[in-house]
Amino acid sequence: MSDILEVYVTNAFVAENQGGNPAGVVVNAEGLTVAQMQSIAAELGYSETAFISPSKKADYRIRFFTPTEEVDFCGHATVGTFSTLFKTGKIEAGDYKQETGAGILGVTVTEDGRINMQQVLPEFGDTYNEADIAPLLGLSTEDILATGLPIKAVSTGLWDIIVPVDDEAKLLAIEADHKAIAAFNRKTNTGAIHAFALTPTESDISARCRNFAPALGIDEESATGSAAGALASYLHIYQGGKYRYLFEQGEVLNKRSLLWASVESENDKISAVFVGGVSDKPVRIPYRLKVEAV
C-alpha cells in the first residue's frame, strides 16, 4: 500500500454547524496492521479514529481506535466516516452496511447529509448502588436517588453505566474523578459513565448528558453516539415507552452537540435502535505512514 494515507478530521453531531466531537477518518486503511492503526489513532489524538477497508460482508469494514485501544463500535466516528465519504464524493445518499466489531450495522445517508445509524439491540446489565457511583462524580447519593431511576449498565455496542442526575445544574457542575472512574470501569468491564439529567417537558431537548471514559483514554467526550442509543433504550424502558429523543452533550467543553435517537418496539420488546446526526465539512490532514508505526 502507499505510505500516503487519506486522513480526514470532521466534527460529528454538530449543532448548527458548531461544536460536535472530532473524529479521525482514514479512508484507505486496507493493509494497515493493528499496530499501525493504534499508532495512528494515538498520534491523531481524537477520542476515536475510524479506519475504512473493503469488506466481504458489507459495503465497508470499519475499525475504531481510541488513543489507547480498539473498540467494537463508535457512534460519532460512524457519523464522521459516512459524512466524510458523502461530502468527498465517494458515496451518494442511500443505505449502506458497515462491518464492525459489534456486528453488521445499517447506515442511511440522506440527501442533506444527515447520517442515521443502526445500533445493536440493547443489552441491560448490572444495576449499581448510588453510594458507589456518586463519589466518582462528586455528587451526593440523593442527587441520584431523587430521580427515582436506576443506575444501569446498558450496551448498544459498548457498555455504558447510565447515571440519572436530578438537576441540570448539578449535571453541569460534576467534577469527575477520572482515575476512580477508570478503575471502576475496568473492575466492572464497562467502557464509560454516561450521566444525564432530564429537561423540562416543554423543551425540545430530552436530556442533557455528559460522558466519561478515562479507561478508554477519554476523560470526557463531547458527543457519544453509542451512549445515545443506550440512553434512549434506558429511557424507553424506565421512563414510559417514549420512542424519539434529542440529546444535548458537550456544553461544558464548549462543544455543544446534538444527537437524535429513536427506538422501535414490538410486543413490548425493543426491536431496533437508531442514532443520527450531522457533521461539518471534513478537513484533510497531510499524513505519511511512518516506518516506526509498523
Coordinates of C-alpha atoms in Angstrom, one line a residue:
M1 CA 0.0 0.0 0.0
S2 CA 1.0 3.6 -0.4
D3 CA 2.6 5.4 2.5
I4 CA 0.4 8.4 1.8
L5 CA -2.8 7.9 3.8
E6 CA -6.0 9.7 3.0
V7 CA -6.8 11.1 6.5
Y8 CA -9.6 13.5 7.5
V9 CA -11.0 15.0 10.6
T10 CA -14.6 16.0 11.0
N11 CA -16.8 17.1 13.9
A12 CA -19.8 14.7 14.3
F13 CA -23.1 15.6 15.9
V14 CA -22.6 19.4 15.4
A15 CA -25.3 21.8 16.5
E16 CA -26.0 24.5 13.9
N17 CA -22.6 23.6 12.4
Q18 CA -20.8 24.3 15.7
G19 CA -19.4 22.1 18.4
G20 CA -19.6 18.3 17.8
N21 CA -17.0 15.7 18.5
P22 CA -13.9 15.4 16.3
A23 CA -13.3 12.0 14.7
G24 CA -10.4 10.9 12.6
V25 CA -11.2 9.0 9.4
V26 CA -8.6 7.0 7.5
V27 CA -10.2 6.3 4.1
N28 CA -7.6 3.9 2.6
A29 CA -6.8 1.7 5.6
E30 CA -6.5 -1.6 3.7
G31 CA -3.2 -3.2 4.5
L32 CA -2.6 -1.4 7.8
T33 CA -1.7 -3.6 10.7
V34 CA -3.4 -3.3 14.1
A35 CA -0.2 -1.8 15.5
Q36 CA -0.1 0.8 12.7
M37 CA -3.8 1.7 13.3
Q38 CA -3.3 2.1 17.0
S39 CA -0.2 4.2 16.5
I40 CA -2.0 6.5 14.0
A41 CA -5.0 6.9 16.4
A42 CA -2.7 7.8 19.3
E43 CA -0.8 10.3 17.1
L44 CA -4.0 11.9 15.9
G45 CA -5.3 12.1 19.4
Y46 CA -9.0 12.2 18.8
S47 CA -11.3 10.2 21.1
E48 CA -11.8 7.8 18.2
T49 CA -10.4 7.3 14.7
A50 CA -12.2 5.2 12.1
F51 CA -10.2 3.0 9.6
I52 CA -12.1 2.1 6.4
S53 CA -11.2 -1.0 4.4
P54 CA -13.1 -3.3 2.0
S55 CA -15.5 -6.0 3.4
K56 CA -16.8 -9.2 2.0
K57 CA -19.8 -9.0 4.3
A58 CA -20.9 -5.3 4.0
D59 CA -20.1 -2.2 2.0
Y60 CA -17.2 -1.3 4.2
R61 CA -15.3 -2.7 7.2
I62 CA -14.8 0.0 9.8
R63 CA -12.4 -0.4 12.8
F64 CA -12.5 2.1 15.6
F65 CA -9.5 3.0 17.8
T66 CA -9.3 5.3 20.8
P67 CA -5.8 6.7 21.6
T68 CA -5.2 3.6 23.7
E69 CA -7.2 0.7 22.3
E70 CA -9.5 -0.7 19.7
V71 CA -13.3 -0.6 20.5
D72 CA -16.0 -2.6 18.8
F73 CA -18.2 0.4 17.8
C74 CA -18.2 4.1 17.9
G75 CA -21.2 6.2 17.1
H76 CA -19.7 9.6 16.4
A77 CA -16.9 8.1 14.3
T78 CA -19.5 6.2 12.3
V79 CA -21.3 9.5 11.6
G80 CA -18.0 11.1 10.8
T81 CA -17.0 8.3 8.5
F82 CA -20.1 8.2 6.3
S83 CA -20.4 12.0 6.3
T84 CA -16.8 12.2 5.1
L85 CA -17.4 9.6 2.4
F86 CA -20.5 11.5 1.3
K87 CA -19.0 15.0 1.4
T88 CA -15.9 14.0 -0.5
G89 CA -18.0 12.4 -3.3
K90 CA -17.0 8.8 -2.6
I91 CA -20.6 7.7 -1.9
E92 CA -24.1 9.0 -2.7
A93 CA -27.1 9.3 -0.5
G94 CA -28.6 5.9 0.3
D95 CA -28.5 2.9 2.5
Y96 CA -25.2 1.1 3.5
K97 CA -23.9 -1.7 5.7
Q98 CA -20.8 -1.4 7.8
E99 CA -19.0 -4.4 9.3
T100 CA -17.9 -3.5 12.8
G101 CA -16.7 -5.4 15.9
A102 CA -20.2 -5.2 17.2
G103 CA -21.7 -6.8 14.0
I104 CA -23.1 -5.8 10.6
L105 CA -25.0 -2.5 11.1
G106 CA -27.0 -0.4 8.7
V107 CA -26.3 3.3 7.9
T108 CA -28.5 5.7 6.0
V109 CA -27.1 8.8 4.3
T110 CA -29.8 11.4 3.5
E111 CA -29.6 13.9 0.6
D112 CA -28.9 16.7 3.0
G113 CA -26.0 14.8 4.7
R114 CA -27.6 13.5 7.8
I115 CA -26.3 10.2 9.0
N116 CA -28.7 7.7 10.7
M117 CA -27.0 4.6 12.1
Q118 CA -28.4 1.3 13.3
Q119 CA -27.2 0.2 16.7
V120 CA -27.0 -3.3 18.2
L121 CA -30.2 -4.2 20.1
P122 CA -29.7 -3.2 23.7
E123 CA -28.5 -5.4 26.5
F124 CA -29.2 -4.4 30.1
G125 CA -26.6 -5.4 32.6
D126 CA -25.9 -4.8 36.2
T127 CA -27.6 -2.3 38.5
Y128 CA -25.3 -0.2 40.6
N129 CA -25.5 1.4 44.0
E130 CA -25.7 5.1 44.4
A131 CA -23.2 5.0 47.2
D132 CA -20.6 3.5 44.8
I133 CA -21.3 5.9 41.9
A134 CA -22.0 9.3 43.4
P135 CA -18.4 9.8 44.8
L136 CA -17.0 9.2 41.3
L137 CA -18.9 12.2 40.0
G138 CA -18.7 14.5 43.1
L139 CA -22.5 14.0 43.7
S140 CA -24.5 13.1 46.7
T141 CA -26.5 9.9 46.7
E142 CA -29.7 12.0 47.0
D143 CA -28.8 13.7 43.7
I144 CA -29.3 10.3 42.0
L145 CA -32.0 8.8 44.3
A146 CA -34.3 11.7 43.8
T147 CA -34.7 10.8 40.1
G148 CA -36.4 7.5 41.0
L149 CA -34.4 5.9 38.2
P150 CA -31.8 3.2 38.5
I151 CA -28.1 3.3 37.7
K152 CA -27.8 0.7 35.0
A153 CA -25.2 -0.7 32.6
V154 CA -26.6 -0.7 29.1
S155 CA -25.0 -1.6 25.8
T156 CA -26.0 -0.9 22.2
G157 CA -22.4 -1.7 21.1
L158 CA -20.4 -0.6 24.1
W159 CA -21.2 -0.9 27.8
D160 CA -22.1 2.4 29.4
I161 CA -23.1 2.9 33.0
I162 CA -26.2 5.2 32.8
V163 CA -26.4 7.5 35.7
P164 CA -29.5 9.8 36.3
V165 CA -29.0 13.2 38.0
D166 CA -31.9 15.1 39.4
D167 CA -31.0 18.5 38.2
E168 CA -29.3 20.0 35.1
A169 CA -27.2 22.4 37.1
K170 CA -25.8 19.5 39.2
L171 CA -25.1 17.6 36.0
L172 CA -23.1 20.5 34.5
A173 CA -21.3 21.0 37.9
I174 CA -20.0 17.4 38.0
E175 CA -16.3 17.2 38.8
A176 CA -15.4 13.7 37.8
D177 CA -12.7 11.7 39.5
H178 CA -11.2 10.3 36.3
K179 CA -8.8 7.9 38.0
A180 CA -11.5 6.4 40.1
I181 CA -13.9 6.2 37.2
A182 CA -11.3 4.4 35.1
A183 CA -10.7 1.9 37.9
F184 CA -14.4 1.3 38.4
N185 CA -15.0 0.8 34.6
R186 CA -12.1 -1.7 34.5
K187 CA -13.5 -3.5 37.5
T188 CA -17.0 -3.8 36.0
N189 CA -15.9 -4.4 32.4
T190 CA -17.7 -1.3 31.2
G191 CA -16.5 1.4 29.0
A192 CA -17.8 4.7 30.4
I193 CA -20.1 6.5 32.8
H194 CA -22.9 8.4 30.9
A195 CA -24.6 10.8 33.3
F196 CA -27.8 12.6 32.2
A197 CA -30.5 15.0 33.5
L198 CA -33.9 15.1 32.1
T199 CA -35.1 18.5 30.8
P200 CA -38.5 20.2 31.4
T201 CA -41.3 18.7 29.3
E202 CA -41.7 21.8 27.2
S203 CA -38.0 21.6 26.0
D204 CA -37.1 20.2 22.6
I205 CA -34.1 18.5 24.3
S206 CA -35.0 15.2 26.0
A207 CA -31.9 15.2 28.3
R208 CA -28.6 16.8 28.7
C209 CA -25.7 14.4 29.0
R210 CA -22.0 14.0 30.0
N211 CA -19.8 11.0 29.1
F212 CA -16.7 10.0 31.0
A213 CA -14.5 7.2 29.6
P214 CA -11.0 7.6 31.1
A215 CA -10.4 3.8 30.9
L216 CA -10.5 4.2 27.1
G217 CA -8.2 7.3 27.2
I218 CA -11.1 9.8 27.0
D219 CA -11.6 11.9 30.2
E220 CA -14.8 13.4 28.8
E221 CA -16.4 13.3 25.4
S222 CA -18.5 16.0 23.7
A223 CA -20.8 13.6 21.8
T224 CA -21.1 9.9 22.2
G225 CA -23.3 8.1 19.7
S226 CA -23.2 4.6 21.2
A227 CA -24.2 6.1 24.6
A228 CA -27.1 8.0 23.0
G229 CA -28.5 4.6 21.8
A230 CA -28.0 3.1 25.2
L231 CA -29.7 6.1 26.9
A232 CA -32.7 6.1 24.5
S233 CA -33.2 2.4 25.2
Y234 CA -32.9 3.0 29.0
L235 CA -35.4 5.8 28.9
H236 CA -37.8 3.8 26.7
I237 CA -37.8 1.1 29.4
Y238 CA -37.7 3.1 32.6
Q239 CA -39.5 6.3 31.6
G240 CA -42.7 5.1 30.0
G241 CA -42.1 3.9 26.4
K242 CA -41.2 7.0 24.5
Y243 CA -39.8 6.5 21.1
R244 CA -37.9 9.6 19.9
Y245 CA -35.3 11.6 21.7
L246 CA -32.9 14.5 21.2
F247 CA -29.9 14.7 23.5
E248 CA -27.5 17.5 24.1
Q249 CA -23.9 16.9 25.1
G250 CA -20.6 18.8 25.3
E251 CA -21.8 22.1 26.7
V252 CA -19.1 22.2 29.5
L253 CA -16.4 21.5 26.9
N254 CA -17.7 24.4 24.7
K255 CA -18.6 21.9 22.0
R256 CA -22.4 21.7 22.2
S257 CA -23.6 18.7 20.3
L258 CA -27.0 17.3 19.3
L259 CA -27.8 13.6 18.9
W260 CA -31.1 12.2 17.7
A261 CA -32.1 8.8 18.8
S262 CA -35.1 6.6 18.2
V263 CA -36.4 3.3 19.5
E264 CA -38.7 0.8 17.8
S265 CA -40.6 -1.9 19.7
E266 CA -42.7 -5.0 19.0
N267 CA -44.7 -6.7 21.7
D268 CA -43.2 -4.5 24.4
K269 CA -39.6 -5.5 23.4
I270 CA -37.2 -3.2 21.7
S271 CA -36.7 -4.3 18.1
A272 CA -34.5 -1.5 16.7
V273 CA -32.4 1.4 17.9
F274 CA -31.1 4.3 15.7
V275 CA -28.9 7.3 16.3
G276 CA -28.5 10.2 13.9
G277 CA -26.7 13.5 13.5
V278 CA -24.7 15.7 11.1
S279 CA -21.1 16.5 10.7
D280 CA -19.3 19.6 9.5
K281 CA -17.1 19.7 6.4
P282 CA -14.2 17.2 6.6
V283 CA -10.7 18.6 6.6
R284 CA -7.9 16.5 5.1
I285 CA -4.8 16.1 7.2
P286 CA -1.5 15.5 5.5
Y287 CA -0.2 12.2 6.7
R288 CA 2.6 9.9 5.6
L289 CA 2.8 6.5 7.2
K290 CA 5.8 6.3 9.5
V291 CA 8.1 3.3 9.4
E292 CA 8.2 3.1 13.2
A293 CA 4.4 2.6 13.3
V294 CA 4.8 -0.9 11.9

